[in-house]
mmCIF file of N, CA and C and ligand atoms in Angstrom:
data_model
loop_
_atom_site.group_PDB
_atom_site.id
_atom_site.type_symbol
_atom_site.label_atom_id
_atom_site.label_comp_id
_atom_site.label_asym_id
_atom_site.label_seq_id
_atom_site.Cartn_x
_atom_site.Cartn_y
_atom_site.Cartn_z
ATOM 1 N N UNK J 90 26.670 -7.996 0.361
ATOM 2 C CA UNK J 90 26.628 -8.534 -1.007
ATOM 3 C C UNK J 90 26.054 -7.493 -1.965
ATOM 4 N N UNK J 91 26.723 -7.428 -3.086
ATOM 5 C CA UNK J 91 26.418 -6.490 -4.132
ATOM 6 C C UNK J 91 24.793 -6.862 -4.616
ATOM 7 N N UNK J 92 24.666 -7.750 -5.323
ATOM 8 C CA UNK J 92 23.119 -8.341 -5.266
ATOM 9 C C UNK J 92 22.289 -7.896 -4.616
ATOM 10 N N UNK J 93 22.740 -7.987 -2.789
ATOM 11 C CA UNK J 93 21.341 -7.438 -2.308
ATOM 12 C C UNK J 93 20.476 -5.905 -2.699
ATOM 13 N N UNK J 94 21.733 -4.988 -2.362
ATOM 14 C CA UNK J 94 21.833 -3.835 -2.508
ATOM 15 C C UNK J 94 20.556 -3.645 -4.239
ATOM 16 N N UNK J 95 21.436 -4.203 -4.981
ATOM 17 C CA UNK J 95 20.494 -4.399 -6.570
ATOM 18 C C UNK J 95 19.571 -4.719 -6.624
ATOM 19 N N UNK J 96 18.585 -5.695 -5.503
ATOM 20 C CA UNK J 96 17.468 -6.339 -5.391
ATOM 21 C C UNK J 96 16.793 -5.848 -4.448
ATOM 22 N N UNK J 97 17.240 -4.908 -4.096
ATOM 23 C CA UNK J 97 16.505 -4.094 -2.715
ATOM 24 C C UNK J 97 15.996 -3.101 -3.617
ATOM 25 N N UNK J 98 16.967 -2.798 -4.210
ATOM 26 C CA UNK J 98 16.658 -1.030 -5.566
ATOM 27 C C UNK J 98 15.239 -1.493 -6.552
ATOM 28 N N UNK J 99 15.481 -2.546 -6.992
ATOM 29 C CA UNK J 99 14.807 -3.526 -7.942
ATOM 30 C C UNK J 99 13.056 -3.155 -7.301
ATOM 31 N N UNK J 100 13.436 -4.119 -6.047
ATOM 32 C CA UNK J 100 11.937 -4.310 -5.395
ATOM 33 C C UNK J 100 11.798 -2.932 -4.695
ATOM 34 N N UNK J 101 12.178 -1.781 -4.668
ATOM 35 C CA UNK J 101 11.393 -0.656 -4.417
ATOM 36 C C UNK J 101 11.008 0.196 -5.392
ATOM 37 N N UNK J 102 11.540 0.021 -6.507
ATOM 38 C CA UNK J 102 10.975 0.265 -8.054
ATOM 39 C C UNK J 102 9.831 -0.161 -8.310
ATOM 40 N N UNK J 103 9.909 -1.473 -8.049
ATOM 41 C CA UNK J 103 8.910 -2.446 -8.298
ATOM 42 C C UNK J 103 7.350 -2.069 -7.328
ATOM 43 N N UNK J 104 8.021 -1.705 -5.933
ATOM 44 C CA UNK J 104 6.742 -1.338 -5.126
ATOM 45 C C UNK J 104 6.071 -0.256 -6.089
ATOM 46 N N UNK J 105 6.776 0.696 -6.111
ATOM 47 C CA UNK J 105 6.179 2.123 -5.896
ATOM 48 C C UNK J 105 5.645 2.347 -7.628
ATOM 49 N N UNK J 106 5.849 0.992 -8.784
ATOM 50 C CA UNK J 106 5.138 0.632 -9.656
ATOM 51 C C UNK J 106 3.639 0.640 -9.639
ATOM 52 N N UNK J 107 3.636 -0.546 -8.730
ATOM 53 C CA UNK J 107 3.021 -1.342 -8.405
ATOM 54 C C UNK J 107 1.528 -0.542 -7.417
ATOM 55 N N UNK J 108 2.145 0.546 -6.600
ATOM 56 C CA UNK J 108 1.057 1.413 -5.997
ATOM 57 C C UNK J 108 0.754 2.374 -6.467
ATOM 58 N N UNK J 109 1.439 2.616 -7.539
ATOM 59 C CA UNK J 109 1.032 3.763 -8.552
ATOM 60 C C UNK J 109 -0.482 3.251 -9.775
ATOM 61 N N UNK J 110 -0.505 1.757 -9.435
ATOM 62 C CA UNK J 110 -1.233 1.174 -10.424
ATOM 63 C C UNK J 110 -2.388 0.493 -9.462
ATOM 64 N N UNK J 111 -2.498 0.816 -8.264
ATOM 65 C CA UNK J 111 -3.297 0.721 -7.486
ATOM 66 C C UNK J 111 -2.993 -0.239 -6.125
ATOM 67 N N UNK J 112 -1.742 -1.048 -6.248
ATOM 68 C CA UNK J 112 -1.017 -1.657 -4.857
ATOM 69 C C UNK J 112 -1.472 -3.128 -5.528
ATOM 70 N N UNK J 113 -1.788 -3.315 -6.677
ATOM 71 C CA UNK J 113 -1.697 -4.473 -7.101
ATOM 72 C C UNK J 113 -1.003 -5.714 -6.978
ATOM 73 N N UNK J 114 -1.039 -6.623 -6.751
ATOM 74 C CA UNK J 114 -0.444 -7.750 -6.518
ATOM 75 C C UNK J 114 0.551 -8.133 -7.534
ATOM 76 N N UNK J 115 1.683 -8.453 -7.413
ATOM 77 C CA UNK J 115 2.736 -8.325 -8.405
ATOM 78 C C UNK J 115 3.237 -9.754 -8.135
ATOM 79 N N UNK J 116 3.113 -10.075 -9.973
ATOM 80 C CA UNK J 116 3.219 -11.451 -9.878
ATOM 81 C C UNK J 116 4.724 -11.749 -10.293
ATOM 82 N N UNK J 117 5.478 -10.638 -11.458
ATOM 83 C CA UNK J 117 6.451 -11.176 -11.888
ATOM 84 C C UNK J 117 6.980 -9.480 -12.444
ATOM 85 N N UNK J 118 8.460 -9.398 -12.024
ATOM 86 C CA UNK J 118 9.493 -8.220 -12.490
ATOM 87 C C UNK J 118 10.412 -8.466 -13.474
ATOM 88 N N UNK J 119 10.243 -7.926 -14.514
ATOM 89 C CA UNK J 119 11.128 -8.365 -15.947
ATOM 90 C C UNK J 119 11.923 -7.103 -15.778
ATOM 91 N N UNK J 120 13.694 -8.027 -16.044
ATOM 92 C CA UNK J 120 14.838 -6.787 -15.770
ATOM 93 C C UNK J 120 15.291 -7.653 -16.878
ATOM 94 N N UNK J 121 16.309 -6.363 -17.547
ATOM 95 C CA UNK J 121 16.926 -6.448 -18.402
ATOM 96 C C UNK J 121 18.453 -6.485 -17.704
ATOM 97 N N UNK J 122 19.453 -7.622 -18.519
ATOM 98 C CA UNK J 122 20.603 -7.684 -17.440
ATOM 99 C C UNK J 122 21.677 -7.497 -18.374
ATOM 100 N N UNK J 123 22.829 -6.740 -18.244
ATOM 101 C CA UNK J 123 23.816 -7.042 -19.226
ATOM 102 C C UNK J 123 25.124 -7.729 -18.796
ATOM 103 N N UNK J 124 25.665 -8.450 -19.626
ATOM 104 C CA UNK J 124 26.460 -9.308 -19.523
ATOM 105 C C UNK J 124 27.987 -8.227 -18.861
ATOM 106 N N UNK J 125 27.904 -7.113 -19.342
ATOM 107 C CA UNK J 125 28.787 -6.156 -18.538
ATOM 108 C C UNK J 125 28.247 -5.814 -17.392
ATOM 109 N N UNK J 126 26.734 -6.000 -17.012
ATOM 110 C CA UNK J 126 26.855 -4.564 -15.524
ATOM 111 C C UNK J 126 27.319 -5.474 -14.695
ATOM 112 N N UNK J 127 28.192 -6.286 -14.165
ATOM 113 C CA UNK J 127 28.893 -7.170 -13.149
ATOM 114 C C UNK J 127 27.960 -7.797 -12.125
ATOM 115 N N UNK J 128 26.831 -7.837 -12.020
ATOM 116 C CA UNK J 128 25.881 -8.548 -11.342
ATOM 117 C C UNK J 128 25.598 -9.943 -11.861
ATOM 118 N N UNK J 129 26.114 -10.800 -10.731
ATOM 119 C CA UNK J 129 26.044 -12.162 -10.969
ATOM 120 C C UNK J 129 24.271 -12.831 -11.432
ATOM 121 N N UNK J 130 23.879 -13.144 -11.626
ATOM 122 C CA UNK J 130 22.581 -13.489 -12.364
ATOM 123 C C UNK J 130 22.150 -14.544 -10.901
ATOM 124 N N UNK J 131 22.308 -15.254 -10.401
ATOM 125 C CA UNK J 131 22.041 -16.502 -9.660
ATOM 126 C C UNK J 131 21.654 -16.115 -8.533
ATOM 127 N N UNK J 132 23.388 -14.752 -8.199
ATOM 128 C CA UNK J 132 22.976 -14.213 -6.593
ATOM 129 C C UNK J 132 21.952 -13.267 -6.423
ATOM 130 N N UNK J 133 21.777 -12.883 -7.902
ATOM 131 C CA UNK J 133 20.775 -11.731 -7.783
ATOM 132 C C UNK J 133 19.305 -12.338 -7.305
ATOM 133 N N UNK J 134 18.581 -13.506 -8.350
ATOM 134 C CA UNK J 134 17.447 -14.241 -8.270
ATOM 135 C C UNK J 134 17.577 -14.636 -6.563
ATOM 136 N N UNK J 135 18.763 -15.051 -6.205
ATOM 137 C CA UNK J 135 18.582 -15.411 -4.800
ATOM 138 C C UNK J 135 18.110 -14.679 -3.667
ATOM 139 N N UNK J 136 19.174 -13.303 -4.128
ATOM 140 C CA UNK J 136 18.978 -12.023 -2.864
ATOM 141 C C UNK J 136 17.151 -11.301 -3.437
ATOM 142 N N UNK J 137 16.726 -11.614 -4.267
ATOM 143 C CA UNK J 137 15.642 -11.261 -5.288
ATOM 144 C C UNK J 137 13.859 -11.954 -4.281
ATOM 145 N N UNK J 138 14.861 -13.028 -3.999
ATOM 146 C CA UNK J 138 13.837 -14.286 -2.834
ATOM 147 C C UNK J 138 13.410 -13.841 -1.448
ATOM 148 N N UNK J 139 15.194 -13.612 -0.995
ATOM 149 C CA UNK J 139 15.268 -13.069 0.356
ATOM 150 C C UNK J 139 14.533 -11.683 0.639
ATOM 151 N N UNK J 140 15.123 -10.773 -0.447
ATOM 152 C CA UNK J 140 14.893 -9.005 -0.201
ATOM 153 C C UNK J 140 12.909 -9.325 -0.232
ATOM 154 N N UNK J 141 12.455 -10.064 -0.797
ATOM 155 C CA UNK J 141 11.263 -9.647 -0.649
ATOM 156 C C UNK J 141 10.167 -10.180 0.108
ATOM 157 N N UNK J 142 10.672 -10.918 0.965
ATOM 158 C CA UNK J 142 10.043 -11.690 2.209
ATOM 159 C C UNK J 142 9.785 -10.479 2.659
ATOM 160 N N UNK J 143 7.981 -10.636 3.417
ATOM 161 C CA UNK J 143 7.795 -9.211 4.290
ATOM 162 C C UNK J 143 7.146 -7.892 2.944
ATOM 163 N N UNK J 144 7.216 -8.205 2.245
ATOM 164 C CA UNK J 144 7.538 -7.081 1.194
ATOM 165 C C UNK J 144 5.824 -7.419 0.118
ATOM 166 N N UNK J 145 5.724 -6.235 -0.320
ATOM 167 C CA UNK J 145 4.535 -6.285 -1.277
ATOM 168 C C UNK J 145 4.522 -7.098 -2.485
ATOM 169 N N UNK J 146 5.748 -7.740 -2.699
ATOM 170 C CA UNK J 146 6.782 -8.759 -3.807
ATOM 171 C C UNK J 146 6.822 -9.763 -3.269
ATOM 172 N N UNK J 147 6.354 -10.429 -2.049
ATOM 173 C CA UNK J 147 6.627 -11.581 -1.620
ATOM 174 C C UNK J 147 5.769 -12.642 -2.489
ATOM 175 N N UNK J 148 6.702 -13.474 -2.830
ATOM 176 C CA UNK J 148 5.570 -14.204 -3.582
ATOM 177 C C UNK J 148 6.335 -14.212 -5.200
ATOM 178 N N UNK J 149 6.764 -12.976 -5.657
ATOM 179 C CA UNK J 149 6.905 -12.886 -7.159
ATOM 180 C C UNK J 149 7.856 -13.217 -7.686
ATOM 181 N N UNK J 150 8.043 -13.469 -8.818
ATOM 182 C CA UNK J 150 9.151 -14.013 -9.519
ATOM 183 C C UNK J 150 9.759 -12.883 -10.028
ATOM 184 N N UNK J 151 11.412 -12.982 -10.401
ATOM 185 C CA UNK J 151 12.161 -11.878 -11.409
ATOM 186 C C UNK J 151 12.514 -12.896 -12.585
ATOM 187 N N UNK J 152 11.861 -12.133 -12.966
ATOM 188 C CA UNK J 152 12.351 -12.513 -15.078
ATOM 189 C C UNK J 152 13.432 -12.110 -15.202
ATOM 190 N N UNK J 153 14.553 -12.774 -15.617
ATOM 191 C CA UNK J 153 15.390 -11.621 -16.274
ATOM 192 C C UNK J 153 16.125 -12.082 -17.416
ATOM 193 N N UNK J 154 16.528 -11.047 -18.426
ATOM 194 C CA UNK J 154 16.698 -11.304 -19.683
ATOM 195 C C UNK J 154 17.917 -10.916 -19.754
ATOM 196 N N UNK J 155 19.117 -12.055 -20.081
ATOM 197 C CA UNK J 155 19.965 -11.557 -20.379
ATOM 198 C C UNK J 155 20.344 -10.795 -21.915
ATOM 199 N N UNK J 156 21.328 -9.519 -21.700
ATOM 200 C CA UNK J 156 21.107 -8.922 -22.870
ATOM 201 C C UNK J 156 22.673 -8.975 -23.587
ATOM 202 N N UNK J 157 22.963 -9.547 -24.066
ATOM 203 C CA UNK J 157 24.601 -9.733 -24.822
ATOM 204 C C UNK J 157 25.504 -8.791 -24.843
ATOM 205 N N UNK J 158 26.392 -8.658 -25.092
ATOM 206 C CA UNK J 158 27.759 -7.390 -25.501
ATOM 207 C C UNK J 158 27.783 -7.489 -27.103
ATOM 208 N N UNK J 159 27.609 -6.052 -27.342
ATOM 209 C CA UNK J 159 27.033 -5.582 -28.580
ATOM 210 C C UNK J 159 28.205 -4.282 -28.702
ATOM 211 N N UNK J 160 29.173 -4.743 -29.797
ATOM 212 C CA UNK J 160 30.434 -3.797 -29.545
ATOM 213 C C UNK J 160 29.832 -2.728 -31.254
ATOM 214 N N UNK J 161 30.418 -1.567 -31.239
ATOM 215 C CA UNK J 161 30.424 -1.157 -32.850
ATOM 216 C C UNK J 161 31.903 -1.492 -33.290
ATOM 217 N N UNK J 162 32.249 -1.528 -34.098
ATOM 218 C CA UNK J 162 32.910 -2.054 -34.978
ATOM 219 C C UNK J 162 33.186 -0.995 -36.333
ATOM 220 N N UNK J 163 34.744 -0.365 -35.932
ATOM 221 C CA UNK J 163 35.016 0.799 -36.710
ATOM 222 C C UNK J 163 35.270 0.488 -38.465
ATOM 223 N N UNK J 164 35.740 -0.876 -38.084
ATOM 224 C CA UNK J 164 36.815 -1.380 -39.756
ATOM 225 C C UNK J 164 34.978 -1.544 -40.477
ATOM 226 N N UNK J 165 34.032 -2.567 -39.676
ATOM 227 C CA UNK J 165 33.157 -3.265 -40.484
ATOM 228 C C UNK J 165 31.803 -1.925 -40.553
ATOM 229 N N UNK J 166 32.034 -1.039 -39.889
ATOM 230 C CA UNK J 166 30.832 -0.046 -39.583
ATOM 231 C C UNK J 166 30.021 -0.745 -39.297
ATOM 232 N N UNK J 167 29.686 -1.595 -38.366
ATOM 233 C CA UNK J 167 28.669 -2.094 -37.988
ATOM 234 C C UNK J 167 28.809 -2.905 -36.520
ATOM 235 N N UNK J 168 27.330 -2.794 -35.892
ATOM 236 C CA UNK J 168 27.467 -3.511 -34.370
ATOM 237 C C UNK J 168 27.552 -5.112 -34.820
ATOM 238 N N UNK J 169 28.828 -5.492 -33.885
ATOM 239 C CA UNK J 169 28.652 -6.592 -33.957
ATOM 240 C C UNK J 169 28.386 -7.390 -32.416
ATOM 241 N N UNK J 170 27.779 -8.402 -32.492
ATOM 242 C CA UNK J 170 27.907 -9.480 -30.887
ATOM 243 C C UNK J 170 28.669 -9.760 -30.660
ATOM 244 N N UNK J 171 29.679 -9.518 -29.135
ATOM 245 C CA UNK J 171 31.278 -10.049 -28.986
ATOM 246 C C UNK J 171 30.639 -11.790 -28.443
ATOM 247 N N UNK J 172 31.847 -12.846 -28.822
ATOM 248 C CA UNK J 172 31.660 -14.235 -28.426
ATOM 249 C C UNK J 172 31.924 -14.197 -27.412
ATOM 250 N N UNK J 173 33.016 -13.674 -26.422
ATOM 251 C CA UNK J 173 33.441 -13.544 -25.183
ATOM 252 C C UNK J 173 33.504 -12.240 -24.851
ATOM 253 N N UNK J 174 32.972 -11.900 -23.697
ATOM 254 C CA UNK J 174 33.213 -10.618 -22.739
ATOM 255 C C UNK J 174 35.071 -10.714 -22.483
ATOM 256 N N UNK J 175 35.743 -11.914 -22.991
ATOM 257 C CA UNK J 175 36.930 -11.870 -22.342
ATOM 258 C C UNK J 175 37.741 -11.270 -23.356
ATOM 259 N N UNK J 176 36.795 -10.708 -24.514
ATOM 260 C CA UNK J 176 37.985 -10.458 -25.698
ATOM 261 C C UNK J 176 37.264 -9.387 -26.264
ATOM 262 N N UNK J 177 37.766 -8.066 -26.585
ATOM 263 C CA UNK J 177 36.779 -6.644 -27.339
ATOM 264 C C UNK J 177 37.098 -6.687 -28.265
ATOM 265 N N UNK J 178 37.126 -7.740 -29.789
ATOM 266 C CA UNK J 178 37.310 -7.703 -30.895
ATOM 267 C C UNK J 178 36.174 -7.955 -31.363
ATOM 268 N N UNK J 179 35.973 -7.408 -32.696
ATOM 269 C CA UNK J 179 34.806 -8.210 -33.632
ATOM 270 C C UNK J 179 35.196 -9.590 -34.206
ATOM 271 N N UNK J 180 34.153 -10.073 -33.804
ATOM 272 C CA UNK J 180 33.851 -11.530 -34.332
ATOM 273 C C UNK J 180 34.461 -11.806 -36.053
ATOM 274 N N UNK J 181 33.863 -10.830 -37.046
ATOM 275 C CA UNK J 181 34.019 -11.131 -38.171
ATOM 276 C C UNK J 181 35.241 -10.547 -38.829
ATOM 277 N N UNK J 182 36.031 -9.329 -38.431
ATOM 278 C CA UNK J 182 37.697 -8.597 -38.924
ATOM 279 C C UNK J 182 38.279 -8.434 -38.274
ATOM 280 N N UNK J 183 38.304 -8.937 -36.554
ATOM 281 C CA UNK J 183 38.940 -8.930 -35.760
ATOM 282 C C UNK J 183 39.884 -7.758 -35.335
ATOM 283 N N UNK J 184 38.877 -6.355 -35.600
ATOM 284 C CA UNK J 184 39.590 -5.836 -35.093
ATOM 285 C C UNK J 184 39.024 -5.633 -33.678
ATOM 286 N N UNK J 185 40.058 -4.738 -33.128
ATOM 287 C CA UNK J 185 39.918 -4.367 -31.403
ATOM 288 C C UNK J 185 38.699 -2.957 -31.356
ATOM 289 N N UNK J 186 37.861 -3.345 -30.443
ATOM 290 C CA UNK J 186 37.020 -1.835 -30.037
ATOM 291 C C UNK J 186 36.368 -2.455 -28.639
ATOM 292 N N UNK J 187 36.773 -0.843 -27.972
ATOM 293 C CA UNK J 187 35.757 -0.940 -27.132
ATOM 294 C C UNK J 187 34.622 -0.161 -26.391
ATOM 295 N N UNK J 188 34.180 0.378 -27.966
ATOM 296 C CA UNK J 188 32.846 1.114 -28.545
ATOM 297 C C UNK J 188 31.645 -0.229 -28.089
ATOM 298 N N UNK J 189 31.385 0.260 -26.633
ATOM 299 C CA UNK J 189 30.196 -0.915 -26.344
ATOM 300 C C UNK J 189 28.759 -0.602 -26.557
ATOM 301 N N UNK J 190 28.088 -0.615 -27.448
ATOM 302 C CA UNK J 190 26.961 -0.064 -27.514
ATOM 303 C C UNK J 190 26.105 -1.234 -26.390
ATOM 304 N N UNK J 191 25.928 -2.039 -26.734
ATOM 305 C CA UNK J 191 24.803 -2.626 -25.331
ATOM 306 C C UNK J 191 25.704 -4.140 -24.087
ATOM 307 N N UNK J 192 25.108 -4.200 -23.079
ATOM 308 C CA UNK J 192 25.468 -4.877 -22.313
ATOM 309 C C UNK J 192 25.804 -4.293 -21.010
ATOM 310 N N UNK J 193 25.424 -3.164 -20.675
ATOM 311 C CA UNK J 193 26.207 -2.410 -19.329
ATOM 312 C C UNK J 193 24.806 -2.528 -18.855
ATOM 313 N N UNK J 194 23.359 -2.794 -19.278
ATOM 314 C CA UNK J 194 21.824 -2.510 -18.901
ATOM 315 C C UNK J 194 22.074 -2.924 -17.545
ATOM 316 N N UNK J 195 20.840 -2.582 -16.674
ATOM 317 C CA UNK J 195 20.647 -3.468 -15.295
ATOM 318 C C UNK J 195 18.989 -2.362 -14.902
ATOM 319 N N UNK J 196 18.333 -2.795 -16.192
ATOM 320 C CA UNK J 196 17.679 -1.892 -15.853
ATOM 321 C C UNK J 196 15.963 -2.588 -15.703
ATOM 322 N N UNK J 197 14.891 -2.061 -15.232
ATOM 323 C CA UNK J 197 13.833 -2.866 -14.849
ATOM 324 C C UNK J 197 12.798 -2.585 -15.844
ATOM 325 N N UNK J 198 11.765 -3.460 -16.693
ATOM 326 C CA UNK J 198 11.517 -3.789 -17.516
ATOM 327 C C UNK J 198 9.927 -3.563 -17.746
ATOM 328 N N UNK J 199 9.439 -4.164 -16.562
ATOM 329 C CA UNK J 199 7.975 -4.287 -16.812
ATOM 330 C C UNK J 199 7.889 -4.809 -15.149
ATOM 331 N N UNK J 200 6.652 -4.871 -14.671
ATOM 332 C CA UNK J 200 5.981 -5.589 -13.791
ATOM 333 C C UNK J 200 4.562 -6.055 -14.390
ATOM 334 N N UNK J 201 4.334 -7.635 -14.278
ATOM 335 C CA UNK J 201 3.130 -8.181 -13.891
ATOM 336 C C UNK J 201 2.765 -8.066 -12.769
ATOM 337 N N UNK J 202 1.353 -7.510 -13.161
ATOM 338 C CA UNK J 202 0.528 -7.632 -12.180
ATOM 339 C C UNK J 202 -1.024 -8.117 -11.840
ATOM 340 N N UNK J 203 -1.436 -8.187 -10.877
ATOM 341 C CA UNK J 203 -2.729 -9.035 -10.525
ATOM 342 C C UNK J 203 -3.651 -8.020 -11.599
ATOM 343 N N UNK J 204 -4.274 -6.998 -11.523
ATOM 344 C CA UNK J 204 -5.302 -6.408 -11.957
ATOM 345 C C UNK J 204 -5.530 -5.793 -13.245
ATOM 346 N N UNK J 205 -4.773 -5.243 -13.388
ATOM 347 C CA UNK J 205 -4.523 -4.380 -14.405
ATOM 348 C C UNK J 205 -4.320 -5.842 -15.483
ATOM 349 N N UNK J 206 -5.170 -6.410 -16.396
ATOM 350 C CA UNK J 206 -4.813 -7.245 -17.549
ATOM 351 C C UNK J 206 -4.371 -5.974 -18.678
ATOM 352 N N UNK J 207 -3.278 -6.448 -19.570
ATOM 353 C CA UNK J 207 -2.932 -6.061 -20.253
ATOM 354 C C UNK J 207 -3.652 -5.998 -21.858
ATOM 355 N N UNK J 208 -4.495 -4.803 -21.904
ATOM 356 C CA UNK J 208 -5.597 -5.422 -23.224
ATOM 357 C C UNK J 208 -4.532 -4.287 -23.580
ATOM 358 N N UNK J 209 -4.060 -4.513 -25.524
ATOM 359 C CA UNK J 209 -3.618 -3.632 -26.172
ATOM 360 C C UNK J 209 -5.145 -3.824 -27.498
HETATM 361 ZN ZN1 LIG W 541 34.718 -5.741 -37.767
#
């Protein structure tokens, strides 16, 4: 399964975070997901459960944020949000592009963790 492979990558990111900051207890992994990088959202959280049984992550939750398809848009000069991934037009002059500025992400975000409180 594609998922696992992604959630295996995920949670060894996540380790070697995590022991860089002293082997802290990791409560929660915020990934950024795009509606293009083809990773199912459901199987991921699932294989996300499994991959980290045994693991310094056992226990933690994945956040993840989905992040929209964000096309530019030559006629309007401007990014617009596509309504469907099933269609590369702009929403508002309908024309065709497939100048994708965001939505391909699959990238990892932050880790919570036990020790380290976050004072800004
Ligand atoms: Zn337009």
């Amino acid at each position: 399964m594609h998922e696992l492979s992604i959630a295996i990558s995920i949670i060894e990111g996540a380790s070697q975070e995590a022991l860089s900051r002293g082997g802290a207890q990791v409560h929660a992994v915020h990934l950024k997901l795009g509606a293009l990088s083809g990773v199912v959202k459901d199987a991921l959280l699932f294989s996300y459960e499994v991959a980290t049984n045994g693991t310094m992550l056992e226990g933690s939750r994945l956040v993840i944020e989905d992040v929209p398809v964000v096309i530019y848009c030559s006629e309007c000069q401007a990014e617009r949000r596509l309504k469907s991934i099933q269609q590369f037009c702009c929403p508002v002059c309908g024309a065709l592009s497939s100048d994708v500025v965001r939505g391909r992400e699959l990238e990892l975000v932050a880790i919570e963790i036990e020790e380290v409180e976050e004072i800004v």
